[in-house]
Amino acid sequence: MFADLHLHSAFSDGTFSPEQMVARGKRAGFAALALTDHDTVEGCARMAAACGAAGIEFITGAELTAEHKDTELHVLGYFLDVTNKKLLAELARCQAVRQNRIREMVARLNALLVPLNADEVFELANCGSPGRPHVARSLVNGGHSRSLDEAFEHYLKRGRPAWVPKAKMSAPEAIELIHQASGLAVMAHPGLNRADDLIPDLVAAGLDGLECYHTKHTNRVARHYLEMAEKLNLLVTGGSDCHGKSKGRPLIGTVKLDYAHVERLKAAVSRKTVEALKRT
Ligand code: AMP
Ligand code: FE
Ligand code: FE
Ligand code: ZN
């Protein structure tokens, strides 16, 4: 039995609906799936229903954009209570930041004489948590860039003329936000951040796990983080980071996490719930 615990739907910058993602997950033979849209849990209700109908176990999730010591980090939250008031309020704030950032990016593009309109981007994104991929798609649709990669290379990558930094919560704040919503906090794709020296701080802040298996982790990188997880007594997760068709071919099915890790995650959540009950 296998799981994919890192998936993006059209509720953030993926192209599949939750139902389309679950249909793909079913074909790939997954026993469990988690939805981890950027800074939103809006897709979780539909994903839960679709998983239920397909006989797949669903784990609620989100990928929070955070930073620590000037480095952008992504913190995955799992088993989140998606009705948690503080979580929803903070996510709404992140989404407002994302929307303002889109307006700012469009203004910079306009200053470069690229005639893009923020409303076009919002219409195309059609979600509360829009990001650079939506601006890139609008640039391609409008004939201003030949491909998503070109849009990022010319305009949207860090340091390029339409790049706008994003105000982010700190990584310890992200971990705390996840914990107070009954979730587990996991550092996403640590191999992409080259920030191993930050991990001890995150562990001190209560980090629960490391995403050891990820599309962009080679076997050597995965082994490195598996050893680190073992040493630091952290849980192990993994997923494809599928964005549907937005990054070429859909990645769901290419990373298969052994279900034994899901069992360990669930045991950790139960342990924490019992401890929290004891404290009250
Ligand atoms: P944002 O959250 O707005 O900063 O956008 C970051 C997202 O952009 C990442 O999660 C990726 O999905 C996507 N992304 C980054 N670089 C590229 C690229 N070269 N081509 C397509 N998508 C990209
Ligand atoms: Fe993304
Ligand atoms: Fe990420
Ligand atoms: Zn992701």
PDB file of C-alpha atoms and ligand atoms in Angstrom:
ATOM      1  CA  MET A   1       0.000   0.000   0.000  1.00  0.00           C
ATOM      2  CA  PHE A   2       1.208   3.474  -0.948  1.00  0.00           C
ATOM      3  CA  ALA A   3       0.383   7.151  -0.416  1.00  0.00           C
ATOM      4  CA  ASP A   4       1.061  10.481  -2.140  1.00  0.00           C
ATOM      5  CA  LEU A   5       1.077  13.233   0.467  1.00  0.00           C
ATOM      6  CA  HIS A   6       1.930  16.247  -1.704  1.00  0.00           C
ATOM      7  CA  LEU A   7      -0.645  17.322  -4.291  1.00  0.00           C
ATOM      8  CA  HIS A   8      -1.824  20.704  -5.619  1.00  0.00           C
ATOM      9  CA  SER A   9      -5.287  21.186  -7.110  1.00  0.00           C
ATOM     10  CA  ALA A  10      -6.845  24.110  -8.972  1.00  0.00           C
ATOM     11  CA  PHE A  11      -7.656  25.566  -5.522  1.00  0.00           C
ATOM     12  CA  SER A  12      -4.051  26.805  -5.720  1.00  0.00           C
ATOM     13  CA  ASP A  13      -1.679  26.502  -8.680  1.00  0.00           C
ATOM     14  CA  GLY A  14      -2.469  22.973  -9.884  1.00  0.00           C
ATOM     15  CA  THR A  15      -4.651  22.382 -12.944  1.00  0.00           C
ATOM     16  CA  PHE A  16      -6.714  19.373 -11.769  1.00  0.00           C
ATOM     17  CA  SER A  17      -9.927  19.618  -9.786  1.00  0.00           C
ATOM     18  CA  PRO A  18      -9.892  17.500  -6.599  1.00  0.00           C
ATOM     19  CA  GLU A  19     -12.098  14.970  -8.422  1.00  0.00           C
ATOM     20  CA  GLN A  20      -9.673  14.714 -11.358  1.00  0.00           C
ATOM     21  CA  MET A  21      -6.760  14.275  -8.937  1.00  0.00           C
ATOM     22  CA  VAL A  22      -8.556  11.474  -7.094  1.00  0.00           C
ATOM     23  CA  ALA A  23      -9.423   9.723 -10.384  1.00  0.00           C
ATOM     24  CA  ARG A  24      -5.709   9.775 -11.286  1.00  0.00           C
ATOM     25  CA  GLY A  25      -4.770   8.622  -7.788  1.00  0.00           C
ATOM     26  CA  LYS A  26      -7.216   5.736  -8.042  1.00  0.00           C
ATOM     27  CA  ARG A  27      -5.723   4.638 -11.385  1.00  0.00           C
ATOM     28  CA  ALA A  28      -2.234   4.817  -9.856  1.00  0.00           C
ATOM     29  CA  GLY A  29      -3.439   2.511  -7.061  1.00  0.00           C
ATOM     30  CA  PHE A  30      -2.967   4.784  -4.033  1.00  0.00           C
ATOM     31  CA  ALA A  31      -4.417   3.756  -0.660  1.00  0.00           C
ATOM     32  CA  ALA A  32      -4.139   7.291   0.760  1.00  0.00           C
ATOM     33  CA  LEU A  33      -3.833  10.836  -0.610  1.00  0.00           C
ATOM     34  CA  ALA A  34      -3.320  14.247   0.985  1.00  0.00           C
ATOM     35  CA  LEU A  35      -4.172  17.605  -0.613  1.00  0.00           C
ATOM     36  CA  THR A  36      -1.523  20.267   0.079  1.00  0.00           C
ATOM     37  CA  ASP A  37      -2.547  23.398  -1.783  1.00  0.00           C
ATOM     38  CA  HIS A  38      -0.485  26.549  -1.183  1.00  0.00           C
ATOM     39  CA  ASP A  39      -1.894  28.532   1.768  1.00  0.00           C
ATOM     40  CA  THR A  40      -5.424  27.120   1.515  1.00  0.00           C
ATOM     41  CA  VAL A  41      -7.561  24.197   2.689  1.00  0.00           C
ATOM     42  CA  GLU A  42     -10.517  25.113   0.458  1.00  0.00           C
ATOM     43  CA  GLY A  43     -10.161  22.027  -1.739  1.00  0.00           C
ATOM     44  CA  CYS A  44     -10.180  19.576   1.163  1.00  0.00           C
ATOM     45  CA  ALA A  45     -13.960  19.106   1.436  1.00  0.00           C
ATOM     46  CA  ARG A  46     -14.305  18.114  -2.234  1.00  0.00           C
ATOM     47  CA  MET A  47     -11.152  15.997  -2.119  1.00  0.00           C
ATOM     48  CA  ALA A  48     -12.488  14.182   0.972  1.00  0.00           C
ATOM     49  CA  ALA A  49     -15.785  13.449  -0.771  1.00  0.00           C
ATOM     50  CA  ALA A  50     -14.059  12.227  -3.946  1.00  0.00           C
ATOM     51  CA  CYS A  51     -11.652  10.036  -1.961  1.00  0.00           C
ATOM     52  CA  GLY A  52     -14.565   8.634   0.040  1.00  0.00           C
ATOM     53  CA  ALA A  53     -16.393   7.663  -3.151  1.00  0.00           C
ATOM     54  CA  ALA A  54     -13.206   6.075  -4.558  1.00  0.00           C
ATOM     55  CA  GLY A  55     -12.376   4.116  -1.385  1.00  0.00           C
ATOM     56  CA  ILE A  56      -9.174   6.079  -0.796  1.00  0.00           C
ATOM     57  CA  GLU A  57      -8.147   7.372   2.623  1.00  0.00           C
ATOM     58  CA  PHE A  58      -7.947  11.175   2.637  1.00  0.00           C
ATOM     59  CA  ILE A  59      -5.625  13.276   4.785  1.00  0.00           C
ATOM     60  CA  THR A  60      -6.331  17.002   5.033  1.00  0.00           C
ATOM     61  CA  GLY A  61      -3.378  19.275   4.394  1.00  0.00           C
ATOM     62  CA  ALA A  62      -1.905  22.547   3.202  1.00  0.00           C
ATOM     63  CA  GLU A  63       1.539  23.806   2.193  1.00  0.00           C
ATOM     64  CA  LEU A  64       2.248  26.997   4.107  1.00  0.00           C
ATOM     65  CA  THR A  65       4.651  29.573   2.697  1.00  0.00           C
ATOM     66  CA  ALA A  66       7.006  30.586   5.486  1.00  0.00           C
ATOM     67  CA  GLU A  67      10.493  31.933   6.042  1.00  0.00           C
ATOM     68  CA  HIS A  68      13.326  31.538   8.475  1.00  0.00           C
ATOM     69  CA  LYS A  69      16.492  33.631   8.485  1.00  0.00           C
ATOM     70  CA  ASP A  70      15.641  35.143   5.079  1.00  0.00           C
ATOM     71  CA  THR A  71      15.133  31.736   3.438  1.00  0.00           C
ATOM     72  CA  GLU A  72      11.722  30.783   2.027  1.00  0.00           C
ATOM     73  CA  LEU A  73      10.579  27.469   3.432  1.00  0.00           C
ATOM     74  CA  HIS A  74       7.420  25.479   2.769  1.00  0.00           C
ATOM     75  CA  VAL A  75       5.822  23.844   5.797  1.00  0.00           C
ATOM     76  CA  LEU A  76       3.314  21.074   5.141  1.00  0.00           C
ATOM     77  CA  GLY A  77       0.463  20.660   7.631  1.00  0.00           C
ATOM     78  CA  TYR A  78      -1.295  17.282   7.835  1.00  0.00           C
ATOM     79  CA  PHE A  79      -4.447  16.084   9.621  1.00  0.00           C
ATOM     80  CA  LEU A  80      -5.473  19.729   9.979  1.00  0.00           C
ATOM     81  CA  ASP A  81      -8.831  20.592  11.484  1.00  0.00           C
ATOM     82  CA  VAL A  82     -10.049  22.543   8.449  1.00  0.00           C
ATOM     83  CA  THR A  83     -12.710  24.297  10.553  1.00  0.00           C
ATOM     84  CA  ASN A  84     -10.105  25.737  12.947  1.00  0.00           C
ATOM     85  CA  LYS A  85     -10.856  29.477  13.251  1.00  0.00           C
ATOM     86  CA  LYS A  86      -7.288  30.705  13.700  1.00  0.00           C
ATOM     87  CA  LEU A  87      -6.042  28.572  10.791  1.00  0.00           C
ATOM     88  CA  LEU A  88      -8.778  29.898   8.495  1.00  0.00           C
ATOM     89  CA  ALA A  89      -8.152  33.497   9.574  1.00  0.00           C
ATOM     90  CA  GLU A  90      -4.394  33.206   8.942  1.00  0.00           C
ATOM     91  CA  LEU A  91      -4.918  31.528   5.573  1.00  0.00           C
ATOM     92  CA  ALA A  92      -7.322  34.306   4.573  1.00  0.00           C
ATOM     93  CA  ARG A  93      -4.590  36.799   5.430  1.00  0.00           C
ATOM     94  CA  CYS A  94      -2.031  34.879   3.305  1.00  0.00           C
ATOM     95  CA  GLN A  95      -4.481  34.835   0.419  1.00  0.00           C
ATOM     96  CA  ALA A  96      -5.011  38.606   0.646  1.00  0.00           C
ATOM     97  CA  VAL A  97      -1.218  39.027   0.518  1.00  0.00           C
ATOM     98  CA  ARG A  98      -1.101  36.770  -2.566  1.00  0.00           C
ATOM     99  CA  GLN A  99      -3.851  38.775  -4.301  1.00  0.00           C
ATOM    100  CA  ASN A 100      -2.149  42.108  -3.606  1.00  0.00           C
ATOM    101  CA  ARG A 101       1.096  40.649  -4.869  1.00  0.00           C
ATOM    102  CA  ILE A 102      -0.574  39.696  -8.166  1.00  0.00           C
ATOM    103  CA  ARG A 103      -1.701  43.335  -8.572  1.00  0.00           C
ATOM    104  CA  GLU A 104       1.838  44.523  -7.867  1.00  0.00           C
ATOM    105  CA  MET A 105       3.350  42.032 -10.362  1.00  0.00           C
ATOM    106  CA  VAL A 106       0.869  43.145 -13.026  1.00  0.00           C
ATOM    107  CA  ALA A 107       1.722  46.811 -12.326  1.00  0.00           C
ATOM    108  CA  ARG A 108       5.405  46.001 -12.845  1.00  0.00           C
ATOM    109  CA  LEU A 109       4.610  44.162 -16.079  1.00  0.00           C
ATOM    110  CA  ASN A 110       2.594  47.160 -17.250  1.00  0.00           C
ATOM    111  CA  ALA A 111       5.586  49.382 -16.489  1.00  0.00           C
ATOM    112  CA  LEU A 112       7.556  47.068 -18.808  1.00  0.00           C
ATOM    113  CA  LEU A 113       4.841  47.722 -21.429  1.00  0.00           C
ATOM    114  CA  VAL A 114       3.356  44.233 -21.113  1.00  0.00           C
ATOM    115  CA  PRO A 115      -0.389  44.929 -21.320  1.00  0.00           C
ATOM    116  CA  LEU A 116      -1.701  42.451 -18.741  1.00  0.00           C
ATOM    117  CA  ASN A 117      -4.702  43.097 -16.535  1.00  0.00           C
ATOM    118  CA  ALA A 118      -4.938  41.844 -12.929  1.00  0.00           C
ATOM    119  CA  ASP A 119      -8.574  40.847 -13.442  1.00  0.00           C
ATOM    120  CA  GLU A 120      -7.527  38.530 -16.295  1.00  0.00           C
ATOM    121  CA  VAL A 121      -5.130  36.811 -13.919  1.00  0.00           C
ATOM    122  CA  PHE A 122      -7.768  36.483 -11.181  1.00  0.00           C
ATOM    123  CA  GLU A 123     -10.267  35.142 -13.682  1.00  0.00           C
ATOM    124  CA  LEU A 124      -7.806  32.549 -14.947  1.00  0.00           C
ATOM    125  CA  ALA A 125      -6.719  31.616 -11.402  1.00  0.00           C
ATOM    126  CA  ASN A 126     -10.336  31.338 -10.231  1.00  0.00           C
ATOM    127  CA  CYS A 127      -9.164  30.581  -6.686  1.00  0.00           C
ATOM    128  CA  GLY A 128      -8.413  32.417  -3.461  1.00  0.00           C
ATOM    129  CA  SER A 129      -4.725  31.528  -3.429  1.00  0.00           C
ATOM    130  CA  PRO A 130      -3.318  32.792  -6.740  1.00  0.00           C
ATOM    131  CA  GLY A 131       0.422  32.772  -7.429  1.00  0.00           C
ATOM    132  CA  ARG A 132       3.090  33.334 -10.024  1.00  0.00           C
ATOM    133  CA  PRO A 133       2.064  30.283 -12.098  1.00  0.00           C
ATOM    134  CA  HIS A 134      -1.254  32.021 -12.808  1.00  0.00           C
ATOM    135  CA  VAL A 135       0.529  35.180 -13.945  1.00  0.00           C
ATOM    136  CA  ALA A 136       2.760  32.973 -16.105  1.00  0.00           C
ATOM    137  CA  ARG A 137      -0.256  31.262 -17.689  1.00  0.00           C
ATOM    138  CA  SER A 138      -1.842  34.654 -18.398  1.00  0.00           C
ATOM    139  CA  LEU A 139       1.394  35.813 -20.034  1.00  0.00           C
ATOM    140  CA  VAL A 140       1.402  32.732 -22.269  1.00  0.00           C
ATOM    141  CA  ASN A 141      -2.318  33.053 -23.091  1.00  0.00           C
ATOM    142  CA  GLY A 142      -1.839  36.715 -24.023  1.00  0.00           C
ATOM    143  CA  GLY A 143       1.072  35.841 -26.315  1.00  0.00           C
ATOM    144  CA  HIS A 144       3.552  37.772 -24.148  1.00  0.00           C
ATOM    145  CA  SER A 145       5.656  34.685 -23.302  1.00  0.00           C
ATOM    146  CA  ARG A 146       6.160  31.527 -25.321  1.00  0.00           C
ATOM    147  CA  SER A 147       6.073  29.171 -22.328  1.00  0.00           C
ATOM    148  CA  LEU A 148       5.623  29.117 -18.555  1.00  0.00           C
ATOM    149  CA  ASP A 149       9.368  28.657 -18.161  1.00  0.00           C
ATOM    150  CA  GLU A 150      10.040  31.666 -20.370  1.00  0.00           C
ATOM    151  CA  ALA A 151       7.564  33.755 -18.337  1.00  0.00           C
ATOM    152  CA  PHE A 152       9.425  32.819 -15.146  1.00  0.00           C
ATOM    153  CA  GLU A 153      12.834  33.379 -16.746  1.00  0.00           C
ATOM    154  CA  HIS A 154      11.988  36.780 -18.232  1.00  0.00           C
ATOM    155  CA  TYR A 155       9.730  38.241 -15.599  1.00  0.00           C
ATOM    156  CA  LEU A 156       8.755  36.248 -12.537  1.00  0.00           C
ATOM    157  CA  LYS A 157      11.782  34.501 -11.036  1.00  0.00           C
ATOM    158  CA  ARG A 158      13.385  35.989  -7.948  1.00  0.00           C
ATOM    159  CA  GLY A 159      15.341  39.045  -9.066  1.00  0.00           C
ATOM    160  CA  ARG A 160      13.560  39.384 -12.440  1.00  0.00           C
ATOM    161  CA  PRO A 161      11.775  42.684 -13.182  1.00  0.00           C
ATOM    162  CA  ALA A 162       8.201  41.632 -12.291  1.00  0.00           C
ATOM    163  CA  TRP A 163       9.182  39.568  -9.252  1.00  0.00           C
ATOM    164  CA  VAL A 164       7.594  40.784  -6.050  1.00  0.00           C
ATOM    165  CA  PRO A 165       8.684  39.328  -2.715  1.00  0.00           C
ATOM    166  CA  LYS A 166       5.902  37.781  -0.673  1.00  0.00           C
ATOM    167  CA  ALA A 167       5.297  38.707   2.965  1.00  0.00           C
ATOM    168  CA  LYS A 168       5.426  35.396   4.824  1.00  0.00           C
ATOM    169  CA  MET A 169       4.872  34.099   8.308  1.00  0.00           C
ATOM    170  CA  SER A 170       7.927  32.805  10.141  1.00  0.00           C
ATOM    171  CA  ALA A 171       8.511  29.050  10.113  1.00  0.00           C
ATOM    172  CA  PRO A 172       7.962  28.762  13.902  1.00  0.00           C
ATOM    173  CA  GLU A 173       4.648  30.627  13.435  1.00  0.00           C
ATOM    174  CA  ALA A 174       3.644  28.193  10.676  1.00  0.00           C
ATOM    175  CA  ILE A 175       4.477  25.218  12.895  1.00  0.00           C
ATOM    176  CA  GLU A 176       2.480  26.696  15.789  1.00  0.00           C
ATOM    177  CA  LEU A 177      -0.469  27.491  13.502  1.00  0.00           C
ATOM    178  CA  ILE A 178      -0.533  23.869  12.314  1.00  0.00           C
ATOM    179  CA  HIS A 179      -0.251  22.495  15.855  1.00  0.00           C
ATOM    180  CA  GLN A 180      -3.063  24.624  17.244  1.00  0.00           C
ATOM    181  CA  ALA A 181      -5.224  23.248  14.383  1.00  0.00           C
ATOM    182  CA  SER A 182      -4.429  19.685  15.594  1.00  0.00           C
ATOM    183  CA  GLY A 183      -2.029  19.007  12.723  1.00  0.00           C
ATOM    184  CA  LEU A 184       1.480  17.705  12.176  1.00  0.00           C
ATOM    185  CA  ALA A 185       4.108  20.067  10.734  1.00  0.00           C
ATOM    186  CA  VAL A 186       6.500  18.719   8.108  1.00  0.00           C
ATOM    187  CA  MET A 187       9.271  20.520   6.230  1.00  0.00           C
ATOM    188  CA  ALA A 188       8.547  20.255   2.494  1.00  0.00           C
ATOM    189  CA  HIS A 189      11.220  19.229  -0.023  1.00  0.00           C
ATOM    190  CA  PRO A 190      14.215  20.081   2.215  1.00  0.00           C
ATOM    191  CA  GLY A 191      16.514  19.110  -0.661  1.00  0.00           C
ATOM    192  CA  LEU A 192      15.308  22.108  -2.680  1.00  0.00           C
ATOM    193  CA  ASN A 193      16.005  24.635   0.052  1.00  0.00           C
ATOM    194  CA  ARG A 194      19.648  23.781   0.779  1.00  0.00           C
ATOM    195  CA  ALA A 195      18.937  24.955   4.295  1.00  0.00           C
ATOM    196  CA  ASP A 196      19.914  21.994   6.446  1.00  0.00           C
ATOM    197  CA  ASP A 197      21.448  24.369   8.959  1.00  0.00           C
ATOM    198  CA  LEU A 198      17.962  25.780   9.672  1.00  0.00           C
ATOM    199  CA  ILE A 199      16.440  22.396  10.532  1.00  0.00           C
ATOM    200  CA  PRO A 200      17.608  22.315  14.193  1.00  0.00           C
ATOM    201  CA  ASP A 201      15.766  25.640  14.792  1.00  0.00           C
ATOM    202  CA  LEU A 202      12.617  24.162  13.267  1.00  0.00           C
ATOM    203  CA  VAL A 203      12.919  21.041  15.401  1.00  0.00           C
ATOM    204  CA  ALA A 204      13.217  23.298  18.450  1.00  0.00           C
ATOM    205  CA  ALA A 205      10.016  25.014  17.265  1.00  0.00           C
ATOM    206  CA  GLY A 206       8.232  21.635  17.208  1.00  0.00           C
ATOM    207  CA  LEU A 207       8.699  20.342  13.654  1.00  0.00           C
ATOM    208  CA  ASP A 208       7.247  16.817  13.417  1.00  0.00           C
ATOM    209  CA  GLY A 209       8.642  15.494  10.153  1.00  0.00           C
ATOM    210  CA  LEU A 210      10.714  15.779   6.990  1.00  0.00           C
ATOM    211  CA  GLU A 211       9.499  15.211   3.439  1.00  0.00           C
ATOM    212  CA  CYS A 212      12.266  12.764   2.538  1.00  0.00           C
ATOM    213  CA  TYR A 213      10.723  11.514  -0.702  1.00  0.00           C
ATOM    214  CA  HIS A 214       9.956  14.138  -3.339  1.00  0.00           C
ATOM    215  CA  THR A 215      10.037  14.288  -7.140  1.00  0.00           C
ATOM    216  CA  LYS A 216      13.104  16.506  -7.073  1.00  0.00           C
ATOM    217  CA  HIS A 217      15.032  14.455  -4.500  1.00  0.00           C
ATOM    218  CA  THR A 218      17.526  12.004  -5.953  1.00  0.00           C
ATOM    219  CA  ASN A 219      17.952   8.681  -4.125  1.00  0.00           C
ATOM    220  CA  ARG A 220      21.053  10.103  -2.483  1.00  0.00           C
ATOM    221  CA  VAL A 221      19.164  13.172  -1.234  1.00  0.00           C
ATOM    222  CA  ALA A 222      16.288  11.009   0.033  1.00  0.00           C
ATOM    223  CA  ARG A 223      18.781   8.829   1.928  1.00  0.00           C
ATOM    224  CA  HIS A 224      20.390  11.922   3.441  1.00  0.00           C
ATOM    225  CA  TYR A 225      17.048  13.134   4.853  1.00  0.00           C
ATOM    226  CA  LEU A 226      16.002   9.643   5.960  1.00  0.00           C
ATOM    227  CA  GLU A 227      19.186   9.490   8.037  1.00  0.00           C
ATOM    228  CA  MET A 228      18.527  12.970   9.399  1.00  0.00           C
ATOM    229  CA  ALA A 229      14.916  12.050  10.288  1.00  0.00           C
ATOM    230  CA  GLU A 230      16.180   8.969  12.100  1.00  0.00           C
ATOM    231  CA  LYS A 231      18.788  10.964  14.008  1.00  0.00           C
ATOM    232  CA  LEU A 232      16.396  13.767  14.986  1.00  0.00           C
ATOM    233  CA  ASN A 233      13.485  11.405  15.694  1.00  0.00           C
ATOM    234  CA  LEU A 234      11.315  13.009  12.992  1.00  0.00           C
ATOM    235  CA  LEU A 235       8.501  11.422  10.993  1.00  0.00           C
ATOM    236  CA  VAL A 236       9.048  10.649   7.311  1.00  0.00           C
ATOM    237  CA  THR A 237       6.689  11.772   4.531  1.00  0.00           C
ATOM    238  CA  GLY A 238       6.777  11.933   0.760  1.00  0.00           C
ATOM    239  CA  GLY A 239       4.848  13.020  -2.274  1.00  0.00           C
ATOM    240  CA  SER A 240       5.030  13.945  -5.924  1.00  0.00           C
ATOM    241  CA  ASP A 241       4.202  17.693  -5.631  1.00  0.00           C
ATOM    242  CA  CYS A 242       1.886  17.137  -8.611  1.00  0.00           C
ATOM    243  CA  HIS A 243       0.527  20.400 -10.073  1.00  0.00           C
ATOM    244  CA  GLY A 244      -1.576  18.682 -12.737  1.00  0.00           C
ATOM    245  CA  LYS A 245      -0.494  19.788 -16.172  1.00  0.00           C
ATOM    246  CA  SER A 246       1.032  23.081 -15.067  1.00  0.00           C
ATOM    247  CA  LYS A 247       4.598  21.728 -14.974  1.00  0.00           C
ATOM    248  CA  GLY A 248       4.563  19.412 -17.972  1.00  0.00           C
ATOM    249  CA  ARG A 249       3.286  15.922 -17.274  1.00  0.00           C
ATOM    250  CA  PRO A 250       1.194  15.190 -14.180  1.00  0.00           C
ATOM    251  CA  LEU A 251       3.457  13.787 -11.463  1.00  0.00           C
ATOM    252  CA  ILE A 252       0.918  11.857  -9.394  1.00  0.00           C
ATOM    253  CA  GLY A 253       2.015   8.216  -9.354  1.00  0.00           C
ATOM    254  CA  THR A 254       5.738   8.946  -9.669  1.00  0.00           C
ATOM    255  CA  VAL A 255       6.448   9.054  -5.909  1.00  0.00           C
ATOM    256  CA  LYS A 256       4.992   6.248  -3.798  1.00  0.00           C
ATOM    257  CA  LEU A 257       5.308   6.585  -0.039  1.00  0.00           C
ATOM    258  CA  ASP A 258       5.103   3.308   1.858  1.00  0.00           C
ATOM    259  CA  TYR A 259       1.837   3.269   3.814  1.00  0.00           C
ATOM    260  CA  ALA A 260       3.778   2.302   6.968  1.00  0.00           C
ATOM    261  CA  HIS A 261       4.768   5.994   7.190  1.00  0.00           C
ATOM    262  CA  VAL A 262       1.094   7.012   7.144  1.00  0.00           C
ATOM    263  CA  GLU A 263       0.504   4.614  10.063  1.00  0.00           C
ATOM    264  CA  ARG A 264       3.319   6.355  11.968  1.00  0.00           C
ATOM    265  CA  LEU A 265       1.839   9.784  11.206  1.00  0.00           C
ATOM    266  CA  LYS A 266      -1.557   8.662  12.472  1.00  0.00           C
ATOM    267  CA  ALA A 267      -0.033   7.207  15.642  1.00  0.00           C
ATOM    268  CA  ALA A 268       1.723  10.552  16.242  1.00  0.00           C
ATOM    269  CA  VAL A 269      -1.534  12.494  15.804  1.00  0.00           C
ATOM    270  CA  SER A 270      -3.345  10.203  18.265  1.00  0.00           C
ATOM    271  CA  ARG A 271      -0.503  10.520  20.757  1.00  0.00           C
ATOM    272  CA  LYS A 272      -0.668  14.313  20.535  1.00  0.00           C
ATOM    273  CA  THR A 273      -4.451  14.333  20.914  1.00  0.00           C
ATOM    274  CA  VAL A 274      -4.206  12.217  24.064  1.00  0.00           C
ATOM    275  CA  GLU A 275      -1.497  14.517  25.469  1.00  0.00           C
ATOM    276  CA  ALA A 276      -3.590  17.604  24.698  1.00  0.00           C
ATOM    277  CA  LEU A 277      -6.621  16.065  26.424  1.00  0.00           C
ATOM    278  CA  LYS A 278      -4.517  15.257  29.488  1.00  0.00           C
ATOM    279  CA  ARG A 279      -3.468  18.913  29.696  1.00  0.00           C
ATOM    280  CA  THR A 280      -7.058  20.186  29.755  1.00  0.00           C
TER     281      THR A 280
HETATM  282  P1  AMP B   1       4.413  31.728  -5.669  1.00  0.00           P
HETATM  283  O1  AMP B   1       3.802  30.880  -4.602  1.00  0.00           O
HETATM  284  O2  AMP B   1       3.471  32.705  -6.240  1.00  0.00           O
HETATM  285  O3  AMP B   1       5.734  32.355  -5.261  1.00  0.00           O
HETATM  286  O4  AMP B   1       4.758  30.733  -6.889  1.00  0.00           O
HETATM  287  C1  AMP B   1       5.570  29.615  -6.625  1.00  0.00           C
HETATM  288  C2  AMP B   1       5.108  28.465  -7.474  1.00  0.00           C
HETATM  289  O5  AMP B   1       5.516  28.709  -8.808  1.00  0.00           O
HETATM  290  C3  AMP B   1       5.740  27.141  -7.099  1.00  0.00           C
HETATM  291  O6  AMP B   1       4.966  26.456  -6.156  1.00  0.00           O
HETATM  292  C4  AMP B   1       5.712  26.411  -8.399  1.00  0.00           C
HETATM  293  O7  AMP B   1       4.473  25.750  -8.499  1.00  0.00           O
HETATM  294  C5  AMP B   1       5.737  27.475  -9.472  1.00  0.00           C
HETATM  295  N1  AMP B   1       6.981  27.637 -10.259  1.00  0.00           N
HETATM  296  C6  AMP B   1       8.171  28.071  -9.856  1.00  0.00           C
HETATM  297  N2  AMP B   1       9.061  28.117 -10.881  1.00  0.00           N
HETATM  298  C7  AMP B   1       8.387  27.697 -11.991  1.00  0.00           C
HETATM  299  C8  AMP B   1       8.708  27.508 -13.379  1.00  0.00           C
HETATM  300  N3  AMP B   1       9.948  27.782 -13.855  1.00  0.00           N
HETATM  301  N4  AMP B   1       7.754  27.052 -14.206  1.00  0.00           N
HETATM  302  C9  AMP B   1       6.516  26.776 -13.737  1.00  0.00           C
HETATM  303  N5  AMP B   1       6.145  26.924 -12.462  1.00  0.00           N
HETATM  304  C10 AMP B   1       7.058  27.384 -11.584  1.00  0.00           C
HETATM  305 FE    FE B   2       3.092  25.397  -6.592  1.00  0.00          FE
HETATM  306 FE    FE B   3       6.728  23.733  -2.140  1.00  0.00          FE
HETATM  307 ZN    ZN B   4       4.043  21.920  -3.330  1.00  0.00          ZN
END
